[in-house]
PDB file of C-alpha atoms in Angstrom:
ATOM      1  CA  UNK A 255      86.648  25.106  36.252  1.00 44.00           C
ATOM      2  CA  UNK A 256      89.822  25.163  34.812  1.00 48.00           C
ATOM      3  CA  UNK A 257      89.365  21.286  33.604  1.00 46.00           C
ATOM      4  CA  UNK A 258      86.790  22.309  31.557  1.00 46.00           C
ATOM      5  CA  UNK A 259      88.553  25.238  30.033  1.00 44.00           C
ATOM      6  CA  UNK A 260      91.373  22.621  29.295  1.00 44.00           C
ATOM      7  CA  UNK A 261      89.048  20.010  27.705  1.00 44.00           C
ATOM      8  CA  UNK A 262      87.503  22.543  25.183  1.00 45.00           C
ATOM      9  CA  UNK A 263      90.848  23.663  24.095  1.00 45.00           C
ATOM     10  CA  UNK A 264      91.050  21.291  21.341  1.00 49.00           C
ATOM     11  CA  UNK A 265      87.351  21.497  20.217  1.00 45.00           C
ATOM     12  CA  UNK A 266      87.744  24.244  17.543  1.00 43.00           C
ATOM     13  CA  UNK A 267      90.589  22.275  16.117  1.00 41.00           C
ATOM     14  CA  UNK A 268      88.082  19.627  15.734  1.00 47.00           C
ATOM     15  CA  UNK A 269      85.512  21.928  14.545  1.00 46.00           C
ATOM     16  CA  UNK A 270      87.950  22.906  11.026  1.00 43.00           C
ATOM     17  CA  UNK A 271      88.965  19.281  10.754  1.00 43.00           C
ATOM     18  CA  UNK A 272      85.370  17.589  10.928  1.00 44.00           C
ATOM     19  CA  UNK A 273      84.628  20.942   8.640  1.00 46.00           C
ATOM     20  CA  UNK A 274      87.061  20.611   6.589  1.00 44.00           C
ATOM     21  CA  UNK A 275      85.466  17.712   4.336  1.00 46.00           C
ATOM     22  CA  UNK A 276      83.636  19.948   2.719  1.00 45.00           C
ATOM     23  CA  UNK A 277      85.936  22.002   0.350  1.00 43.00           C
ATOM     24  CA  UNK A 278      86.631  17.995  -1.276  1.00 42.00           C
ATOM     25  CA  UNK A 279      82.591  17.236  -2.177  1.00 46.00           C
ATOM     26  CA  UNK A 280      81.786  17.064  -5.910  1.00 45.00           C
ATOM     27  CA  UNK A 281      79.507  19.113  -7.975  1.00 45.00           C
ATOM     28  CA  UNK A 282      75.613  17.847  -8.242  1.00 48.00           C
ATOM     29  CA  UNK A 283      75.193  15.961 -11.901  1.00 51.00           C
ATOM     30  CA  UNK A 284      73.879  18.107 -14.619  1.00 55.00           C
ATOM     31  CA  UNK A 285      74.401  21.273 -12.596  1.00 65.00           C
ATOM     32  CA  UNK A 286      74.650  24.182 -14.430  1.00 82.00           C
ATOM     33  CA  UNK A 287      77.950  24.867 -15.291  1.00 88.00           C
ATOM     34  CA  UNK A 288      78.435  28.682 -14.297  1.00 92.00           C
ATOM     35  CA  UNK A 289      77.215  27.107 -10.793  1.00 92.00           C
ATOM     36  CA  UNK A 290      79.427  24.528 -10.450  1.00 93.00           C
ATOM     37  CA  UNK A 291      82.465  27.268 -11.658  1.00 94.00           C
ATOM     38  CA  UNK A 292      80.813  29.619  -8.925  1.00 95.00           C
ATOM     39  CA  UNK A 293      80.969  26.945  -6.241  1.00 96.00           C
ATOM     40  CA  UNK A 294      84.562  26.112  -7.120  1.00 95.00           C
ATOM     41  CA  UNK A 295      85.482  29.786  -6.757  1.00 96.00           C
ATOM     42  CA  UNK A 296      83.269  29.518  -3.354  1.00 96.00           C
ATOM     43  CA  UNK A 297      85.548  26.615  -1.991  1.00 96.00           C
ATOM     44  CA  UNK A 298      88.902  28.093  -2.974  1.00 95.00           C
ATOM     45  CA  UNK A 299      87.855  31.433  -0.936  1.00 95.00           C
ATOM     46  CA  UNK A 300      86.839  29.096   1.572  1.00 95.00           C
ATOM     47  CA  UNK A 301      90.174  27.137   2.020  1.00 95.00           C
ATOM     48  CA  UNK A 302      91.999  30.480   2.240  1.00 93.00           C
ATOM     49  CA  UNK A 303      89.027  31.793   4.431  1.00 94.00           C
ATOM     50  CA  UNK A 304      88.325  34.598   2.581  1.00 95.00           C
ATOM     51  CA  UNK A 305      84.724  34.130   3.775  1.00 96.00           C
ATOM     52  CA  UNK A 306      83.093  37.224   2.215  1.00 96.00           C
ATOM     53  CA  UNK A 307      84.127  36.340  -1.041  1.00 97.00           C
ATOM     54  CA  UNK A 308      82.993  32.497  -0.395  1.00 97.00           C
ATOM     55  CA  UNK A 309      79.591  33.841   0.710  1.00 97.00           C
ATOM     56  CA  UNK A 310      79.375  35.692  -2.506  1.00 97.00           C
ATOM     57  CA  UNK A 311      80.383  32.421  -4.733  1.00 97.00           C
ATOM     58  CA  UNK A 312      77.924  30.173  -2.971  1.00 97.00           C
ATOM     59  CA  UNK A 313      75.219  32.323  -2.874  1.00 97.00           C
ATOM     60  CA  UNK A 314      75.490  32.786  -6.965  1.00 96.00           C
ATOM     61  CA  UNK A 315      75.315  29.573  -7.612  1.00 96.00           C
ATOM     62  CA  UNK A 316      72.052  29.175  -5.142  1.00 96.00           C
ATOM     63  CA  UNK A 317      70.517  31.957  -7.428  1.00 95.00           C
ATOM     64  CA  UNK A 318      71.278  29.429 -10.245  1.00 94.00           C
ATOM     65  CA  UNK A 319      70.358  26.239  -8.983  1.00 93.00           C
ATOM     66  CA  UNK A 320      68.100  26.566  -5.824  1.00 94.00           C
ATOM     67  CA  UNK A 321      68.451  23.188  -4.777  1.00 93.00           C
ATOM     68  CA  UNK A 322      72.107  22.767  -4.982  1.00 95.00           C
ATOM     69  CA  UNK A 323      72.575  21.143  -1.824  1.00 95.00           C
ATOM     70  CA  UNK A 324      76.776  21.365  -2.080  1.00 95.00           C
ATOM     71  CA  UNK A 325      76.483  25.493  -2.359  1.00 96.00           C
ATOM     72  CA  UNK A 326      73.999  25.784   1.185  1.00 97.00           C
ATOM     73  CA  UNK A 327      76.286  23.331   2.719  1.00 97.00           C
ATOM     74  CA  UNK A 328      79.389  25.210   1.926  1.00 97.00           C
ATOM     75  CA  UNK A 329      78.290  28.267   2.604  1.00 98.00           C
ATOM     76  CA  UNK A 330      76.696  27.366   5.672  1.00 98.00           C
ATOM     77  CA  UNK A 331      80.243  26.247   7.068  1.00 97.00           C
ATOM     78  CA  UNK A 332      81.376  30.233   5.890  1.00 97.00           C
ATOM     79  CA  UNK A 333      78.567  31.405   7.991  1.00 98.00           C
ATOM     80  CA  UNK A 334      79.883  29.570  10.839  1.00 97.00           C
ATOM     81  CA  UNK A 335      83.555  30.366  10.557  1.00 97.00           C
ATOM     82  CA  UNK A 336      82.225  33.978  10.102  1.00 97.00           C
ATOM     83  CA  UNK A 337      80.556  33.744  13.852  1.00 96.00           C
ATOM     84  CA  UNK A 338      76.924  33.988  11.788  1.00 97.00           C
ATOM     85  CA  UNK A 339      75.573  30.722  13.558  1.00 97.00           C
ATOM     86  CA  UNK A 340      71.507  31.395  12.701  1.00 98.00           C
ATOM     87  CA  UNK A 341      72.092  32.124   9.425  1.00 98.00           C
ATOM     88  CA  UNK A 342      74.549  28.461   8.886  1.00 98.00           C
ATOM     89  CA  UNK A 343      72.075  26.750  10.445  1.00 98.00           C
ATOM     90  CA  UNK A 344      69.496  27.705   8.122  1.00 98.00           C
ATOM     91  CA  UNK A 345      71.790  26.788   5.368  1.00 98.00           C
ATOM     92  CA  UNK A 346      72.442  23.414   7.175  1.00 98.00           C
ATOM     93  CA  UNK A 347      69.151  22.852   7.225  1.00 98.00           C
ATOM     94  CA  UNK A 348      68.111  23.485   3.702  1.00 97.00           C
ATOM     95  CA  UNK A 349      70.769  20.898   2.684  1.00 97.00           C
ATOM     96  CA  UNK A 350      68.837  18.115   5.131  1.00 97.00           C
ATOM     97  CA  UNK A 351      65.607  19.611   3.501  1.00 96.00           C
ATOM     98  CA  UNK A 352      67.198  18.526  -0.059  1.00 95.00           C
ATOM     99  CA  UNK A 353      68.056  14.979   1.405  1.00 94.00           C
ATOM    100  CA  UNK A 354      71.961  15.353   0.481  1.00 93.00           C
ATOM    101  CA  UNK A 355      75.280  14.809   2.887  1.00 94.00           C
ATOM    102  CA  UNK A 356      73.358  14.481   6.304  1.00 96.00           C
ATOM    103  CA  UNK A 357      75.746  13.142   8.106  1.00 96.00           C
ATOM    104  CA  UNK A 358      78.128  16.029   8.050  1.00 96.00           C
ATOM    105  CA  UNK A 359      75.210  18.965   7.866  1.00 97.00           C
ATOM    106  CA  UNK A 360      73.649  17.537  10.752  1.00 98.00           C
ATOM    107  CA  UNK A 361      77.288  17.275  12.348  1.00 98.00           C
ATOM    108  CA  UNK A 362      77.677  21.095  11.439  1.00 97.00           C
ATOM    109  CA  UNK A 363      74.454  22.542  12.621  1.00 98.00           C
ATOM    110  CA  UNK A 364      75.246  20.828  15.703  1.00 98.00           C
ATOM    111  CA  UNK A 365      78.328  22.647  15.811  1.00 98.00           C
ATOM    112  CA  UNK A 366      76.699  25.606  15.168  1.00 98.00           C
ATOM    113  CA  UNK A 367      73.818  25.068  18.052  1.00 98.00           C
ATOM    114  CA  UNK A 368      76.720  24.402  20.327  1.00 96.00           C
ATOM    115  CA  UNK A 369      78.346  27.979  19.619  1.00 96.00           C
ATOM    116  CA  UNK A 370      74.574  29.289  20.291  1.00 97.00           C
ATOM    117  CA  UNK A 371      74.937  27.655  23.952  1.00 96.00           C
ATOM    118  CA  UNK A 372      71.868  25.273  22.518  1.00 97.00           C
ATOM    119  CA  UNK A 373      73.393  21.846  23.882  1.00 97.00           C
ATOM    120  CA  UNK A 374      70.450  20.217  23.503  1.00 97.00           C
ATOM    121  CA  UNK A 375      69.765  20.683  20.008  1.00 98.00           C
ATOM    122  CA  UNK A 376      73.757  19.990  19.716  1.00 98.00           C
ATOM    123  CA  UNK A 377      73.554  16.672  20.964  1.00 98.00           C
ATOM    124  CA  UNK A 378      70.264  16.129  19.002  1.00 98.00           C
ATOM    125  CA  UNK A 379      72.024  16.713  15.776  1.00 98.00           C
ATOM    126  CA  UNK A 380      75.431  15.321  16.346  1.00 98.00           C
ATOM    127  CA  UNK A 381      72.988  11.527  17.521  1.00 98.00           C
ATOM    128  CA  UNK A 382      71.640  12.049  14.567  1.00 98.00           C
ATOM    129  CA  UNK A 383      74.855  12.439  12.282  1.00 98.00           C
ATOM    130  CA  UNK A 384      76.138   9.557  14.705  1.00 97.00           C
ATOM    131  CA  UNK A 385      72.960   7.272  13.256  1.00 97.00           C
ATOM    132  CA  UNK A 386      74.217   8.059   9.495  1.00 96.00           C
ATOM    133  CA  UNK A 387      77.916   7.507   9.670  1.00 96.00           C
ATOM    134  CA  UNK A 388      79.977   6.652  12.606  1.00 95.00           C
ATOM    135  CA  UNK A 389      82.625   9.048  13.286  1.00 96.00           C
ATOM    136  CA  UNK A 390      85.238   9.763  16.048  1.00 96.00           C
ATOM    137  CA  UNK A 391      85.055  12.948  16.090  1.00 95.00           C
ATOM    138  CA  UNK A 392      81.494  13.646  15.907  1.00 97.00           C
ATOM    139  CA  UNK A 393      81.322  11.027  19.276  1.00 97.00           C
ATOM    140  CA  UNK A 394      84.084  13.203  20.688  1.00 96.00           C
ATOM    141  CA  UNK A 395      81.907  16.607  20.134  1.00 97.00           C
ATOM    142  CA  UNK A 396      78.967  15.011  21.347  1.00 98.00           C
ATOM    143  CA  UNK A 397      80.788  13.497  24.577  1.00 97.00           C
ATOM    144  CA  UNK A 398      82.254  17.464  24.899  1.00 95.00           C
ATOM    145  CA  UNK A 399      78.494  18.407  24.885  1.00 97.00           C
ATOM    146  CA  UNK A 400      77.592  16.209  27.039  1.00 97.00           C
ATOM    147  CA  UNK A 401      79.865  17.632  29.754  1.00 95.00           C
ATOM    148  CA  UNK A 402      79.328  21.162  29.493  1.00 93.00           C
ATOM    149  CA  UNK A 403      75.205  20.223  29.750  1.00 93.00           C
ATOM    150  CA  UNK A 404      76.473  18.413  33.186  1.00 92.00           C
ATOM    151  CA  UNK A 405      75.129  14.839  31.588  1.00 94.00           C
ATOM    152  CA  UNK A 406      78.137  13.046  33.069  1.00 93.00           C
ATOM    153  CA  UNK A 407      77.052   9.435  32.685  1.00 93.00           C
ATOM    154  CA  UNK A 408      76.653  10.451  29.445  1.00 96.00           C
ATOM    155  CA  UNK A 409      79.682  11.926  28.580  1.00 97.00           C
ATOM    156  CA  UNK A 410      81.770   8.694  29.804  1.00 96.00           C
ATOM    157  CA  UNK A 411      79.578   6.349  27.896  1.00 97.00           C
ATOM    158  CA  UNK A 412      80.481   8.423  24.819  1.00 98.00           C
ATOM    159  CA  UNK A 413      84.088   8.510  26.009  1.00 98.00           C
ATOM    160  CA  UNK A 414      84.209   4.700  26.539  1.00 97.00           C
ATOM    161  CA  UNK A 415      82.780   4.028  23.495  1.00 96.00           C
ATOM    162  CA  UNK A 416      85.184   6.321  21.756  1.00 96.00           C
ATOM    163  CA  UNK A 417      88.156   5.113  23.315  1.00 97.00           C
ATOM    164  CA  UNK A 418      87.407   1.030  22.493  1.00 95.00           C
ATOM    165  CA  UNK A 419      86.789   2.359  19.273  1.00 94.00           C
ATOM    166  CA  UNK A 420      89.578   4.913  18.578  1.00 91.00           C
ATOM    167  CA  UNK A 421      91.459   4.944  21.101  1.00 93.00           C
ATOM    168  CA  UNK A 422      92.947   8.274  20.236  1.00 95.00           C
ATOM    169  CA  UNK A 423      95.406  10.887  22.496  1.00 96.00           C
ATOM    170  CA  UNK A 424      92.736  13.359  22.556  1.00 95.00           C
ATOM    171  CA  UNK A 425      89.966  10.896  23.526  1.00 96.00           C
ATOM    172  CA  UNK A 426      91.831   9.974  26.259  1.00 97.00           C
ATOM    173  CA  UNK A 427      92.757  13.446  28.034  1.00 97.00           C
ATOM    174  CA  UNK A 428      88.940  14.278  27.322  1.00 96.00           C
ATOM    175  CA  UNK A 429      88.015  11.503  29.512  1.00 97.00           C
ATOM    176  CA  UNK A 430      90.927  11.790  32.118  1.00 97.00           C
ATOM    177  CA  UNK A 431      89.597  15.997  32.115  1.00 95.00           C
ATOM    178  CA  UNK A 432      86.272  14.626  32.954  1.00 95.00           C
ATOM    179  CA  UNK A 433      87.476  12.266  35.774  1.00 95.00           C
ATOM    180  CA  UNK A 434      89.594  15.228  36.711  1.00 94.00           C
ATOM    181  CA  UNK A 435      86.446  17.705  36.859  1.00 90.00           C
ATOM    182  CA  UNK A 436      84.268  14.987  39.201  1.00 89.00           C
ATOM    183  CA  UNK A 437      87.798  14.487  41.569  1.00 84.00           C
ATOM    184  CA  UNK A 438      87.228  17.950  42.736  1.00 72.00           C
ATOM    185  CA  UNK A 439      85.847  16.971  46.595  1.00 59.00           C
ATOM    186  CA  UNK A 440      88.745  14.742  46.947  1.00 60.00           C
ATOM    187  CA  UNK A 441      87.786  11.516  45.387  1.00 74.00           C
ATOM    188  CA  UNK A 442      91.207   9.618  45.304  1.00 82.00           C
ATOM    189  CA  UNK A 443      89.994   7.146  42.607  1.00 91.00           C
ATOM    190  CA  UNK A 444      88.813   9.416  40.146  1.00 93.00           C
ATOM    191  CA  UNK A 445      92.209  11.107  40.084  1.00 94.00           C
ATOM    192  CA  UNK A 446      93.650   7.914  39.820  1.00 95.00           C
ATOM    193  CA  UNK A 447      91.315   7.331  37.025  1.00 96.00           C
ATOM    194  CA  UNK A 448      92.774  11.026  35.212  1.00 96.00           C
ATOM    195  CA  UNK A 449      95.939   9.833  35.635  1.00 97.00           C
ATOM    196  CA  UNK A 450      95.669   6.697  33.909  1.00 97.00           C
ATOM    197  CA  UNK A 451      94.090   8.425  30.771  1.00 98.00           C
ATOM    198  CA  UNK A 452      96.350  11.367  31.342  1.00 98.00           C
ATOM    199  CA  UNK A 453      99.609   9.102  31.236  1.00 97.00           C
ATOM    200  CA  UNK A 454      97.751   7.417  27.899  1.00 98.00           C
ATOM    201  CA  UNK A 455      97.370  10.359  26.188  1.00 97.00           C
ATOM    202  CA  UNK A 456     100.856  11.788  26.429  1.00 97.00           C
ATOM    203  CA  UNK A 457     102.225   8.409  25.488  1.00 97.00           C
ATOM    204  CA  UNK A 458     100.341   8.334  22.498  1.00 97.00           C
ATOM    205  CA  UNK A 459     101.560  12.034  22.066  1.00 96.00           C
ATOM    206  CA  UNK A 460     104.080  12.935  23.824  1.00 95.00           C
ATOM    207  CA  UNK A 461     103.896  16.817  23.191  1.00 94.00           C
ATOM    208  CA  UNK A 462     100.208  17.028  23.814  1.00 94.00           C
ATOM    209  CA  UNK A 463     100.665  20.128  26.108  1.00 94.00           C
ATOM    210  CA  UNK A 464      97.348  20.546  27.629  1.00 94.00           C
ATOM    211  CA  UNK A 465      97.485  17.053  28.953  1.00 96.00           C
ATOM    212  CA  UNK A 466     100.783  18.013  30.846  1.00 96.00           C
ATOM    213  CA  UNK A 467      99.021  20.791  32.251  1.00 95.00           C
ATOM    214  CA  UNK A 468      95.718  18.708  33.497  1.00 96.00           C
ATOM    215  CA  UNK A 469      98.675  16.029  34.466  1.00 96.00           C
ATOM    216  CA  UNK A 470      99.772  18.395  36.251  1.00 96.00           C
ATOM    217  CA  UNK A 471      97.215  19.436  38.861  1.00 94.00           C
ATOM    218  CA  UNK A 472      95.985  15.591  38.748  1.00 95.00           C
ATOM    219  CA  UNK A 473      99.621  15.059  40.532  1.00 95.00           C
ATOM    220  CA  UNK A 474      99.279  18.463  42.635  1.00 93.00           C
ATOM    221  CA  UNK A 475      95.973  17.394  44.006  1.00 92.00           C
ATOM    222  CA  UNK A 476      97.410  13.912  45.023  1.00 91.00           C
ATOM    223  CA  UNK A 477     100.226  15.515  46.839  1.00 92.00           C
ATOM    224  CA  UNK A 478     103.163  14.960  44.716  1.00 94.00           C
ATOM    225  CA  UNK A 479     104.573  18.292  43.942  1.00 95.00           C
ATOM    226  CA  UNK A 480     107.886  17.245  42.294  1.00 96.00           C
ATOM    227  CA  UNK A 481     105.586  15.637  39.551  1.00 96.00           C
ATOM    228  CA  UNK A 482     103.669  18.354  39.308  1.00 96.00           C
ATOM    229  CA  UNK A 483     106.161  20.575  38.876  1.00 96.00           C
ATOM    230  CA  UNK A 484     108.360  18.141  36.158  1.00 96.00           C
ATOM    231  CA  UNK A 485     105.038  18.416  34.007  1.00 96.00           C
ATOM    232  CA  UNK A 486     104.300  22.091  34.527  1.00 95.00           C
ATOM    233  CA  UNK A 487     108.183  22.602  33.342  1.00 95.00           C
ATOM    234  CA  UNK A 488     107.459  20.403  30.678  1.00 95.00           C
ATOM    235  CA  UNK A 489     104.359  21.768  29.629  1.00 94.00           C
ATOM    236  CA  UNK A 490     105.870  25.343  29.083  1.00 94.00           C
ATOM    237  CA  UNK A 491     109.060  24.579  27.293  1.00 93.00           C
ATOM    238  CA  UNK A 492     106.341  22.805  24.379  1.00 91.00           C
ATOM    239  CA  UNK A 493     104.313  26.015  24.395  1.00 89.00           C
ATOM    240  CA  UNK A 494     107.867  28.000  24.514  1.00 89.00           C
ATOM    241  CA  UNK A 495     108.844  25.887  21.350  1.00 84.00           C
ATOM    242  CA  UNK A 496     105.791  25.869  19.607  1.00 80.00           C
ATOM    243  CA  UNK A 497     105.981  30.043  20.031  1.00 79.00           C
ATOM    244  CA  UNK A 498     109.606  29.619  18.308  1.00 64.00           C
ATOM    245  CA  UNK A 499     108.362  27.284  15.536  1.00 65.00           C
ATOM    246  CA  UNK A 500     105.700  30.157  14.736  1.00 62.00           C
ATOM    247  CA  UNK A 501     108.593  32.996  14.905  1.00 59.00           C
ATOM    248  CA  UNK A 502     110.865  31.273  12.666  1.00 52.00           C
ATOM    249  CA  UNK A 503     108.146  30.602  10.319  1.00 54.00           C
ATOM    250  CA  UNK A 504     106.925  33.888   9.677  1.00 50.00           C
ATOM    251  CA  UNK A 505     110.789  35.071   9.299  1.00 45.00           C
ATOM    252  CA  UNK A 506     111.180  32.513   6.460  1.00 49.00           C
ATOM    253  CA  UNK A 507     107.433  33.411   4.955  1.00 46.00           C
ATOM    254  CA  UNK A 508     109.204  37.725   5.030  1.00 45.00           C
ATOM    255  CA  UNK A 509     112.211  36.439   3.692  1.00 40.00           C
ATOM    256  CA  UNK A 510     110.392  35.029   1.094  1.00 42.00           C
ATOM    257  CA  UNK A 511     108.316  37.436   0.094  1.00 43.00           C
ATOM    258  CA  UNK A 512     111.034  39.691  -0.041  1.00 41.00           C
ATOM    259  CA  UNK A 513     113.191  37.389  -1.938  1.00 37.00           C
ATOM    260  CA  UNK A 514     109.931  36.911  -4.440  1.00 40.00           C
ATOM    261  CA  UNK A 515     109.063  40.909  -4.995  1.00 46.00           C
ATOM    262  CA  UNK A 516     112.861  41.293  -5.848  1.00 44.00           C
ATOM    263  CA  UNK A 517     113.042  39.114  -8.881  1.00 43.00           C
TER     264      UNK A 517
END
């Protein structure tokens, strides 16, 4: 199982940067103007996820204009960052209901289905975001989806598609974590399959540390053990750098708060 723990990895990173289009949408024509002031409040809580507050914004300016299909959609993504996944996709929905940015509500209630364990409904809404506006990384949710369902055909269709399309570092080790997954009674070809998209995903990003890790056992599981253990190596001095990049940056973010409450 430890493929698929590896392939989901990246998906809430996904999740905030497909999300993230929201806090940029403009305010509905001849919307009242407290609303639209309250919905600007809304998306500036929402950038700094202060999600209560957000909630609170959003939900004023639905008292205002009922059918102000920016202020459901917005606050349905701070229901979902706030774990409350019934009460987004209501909020999701009544933006469909309104006729207004379908693509990315039905992208986001699938999102929010998924977190429910619903896949089905997931991959019902993401096809149907997918039918409005192509997108990369709505295909690469959906062809997640499809794996953790146990559609595999599925899943490799998407992930073909994707990678003809975009053929992206992440799309790849997806795809090479699903060949990886299916090599696990021994199937020589499908590991040579992972490696391929393995080795193309840390060329097209060479500090991509989860791939080194699924590298990794792809090269244990074929017998090479030096390999393996040159990309386990590998894979922990990136996650002992990226742990030194995040010290340092909180020293300089005390140092300059210190420096700021002394002038």
């Amino acid at each position: 199982m430890r493929p698929l723990i590896y392939i989901m990895t990246p998906v809430l990173i996904l999740t905030i940067l497909l999300a993230s289009r929201f806090v940029t949408w403009d305010a509905i024509r001849g919307a009242d103007q407290q609303a639209q002031i309250y919905v600007q409040d809304g998306t500036a809580s929402l950038r700094s996820w202060k999600l209560p507050q957000a909630i609170k914004a959003f939900t004023r300016a639905i008292e205002i204009e009922p059918r102000y299909a920016e202020a459901y959609v917005k606050r349905g993504l701070a229901y979902y960052r706030s774990a409350q996944y019934k009460t987004a996709i209501a909020d999701y929905t009544q933006t469909l209901k309104l006729n207004r940015y379908q693509a990315d509500a039905y992208a986001s209630r699938g999102d929010a289905y998924q977190s429910l364990g619903d896949m089905e409904r997931a991959i019902e809404d993401y096809s149907a975001s997918l039918k409005r506006r192509r997108s990369p990384q709505v295909i690469q949710k959906r062809a997640e989806t499809y794996f953790k369902k146990g559609d595999v055909q599925k899943t490799l269709a998407d992930y073909d598609d994707l990678i003809k399309w975009k053929p992206t570092a992440l799309a790849y080790y997806g795809r090479g974590n699903v060949y990886l997954q299916l090599s696990t009674q021994g199937n020589e070809n499908r590991l040579q399959l992972a490696l391929a998209d393995l080795d193309q995903a840390i060329a097209l990003k060479p500090s991509f540390t989860s791939a080194y890790i699924s590298r990794a056992q792809v090269h244990s599981q074929l017998g090479d053990r030096t390999l393996a253990s040159q990309d386990t190596r590998h894979a922990n001095k990136l996650l002992i750098d990226a742990l030194d990049k995040k010290i340092i940056q909180a020293l300089m973010i005390e140092v300059l708060i210190k420096f700021i409450n002394a002038l």
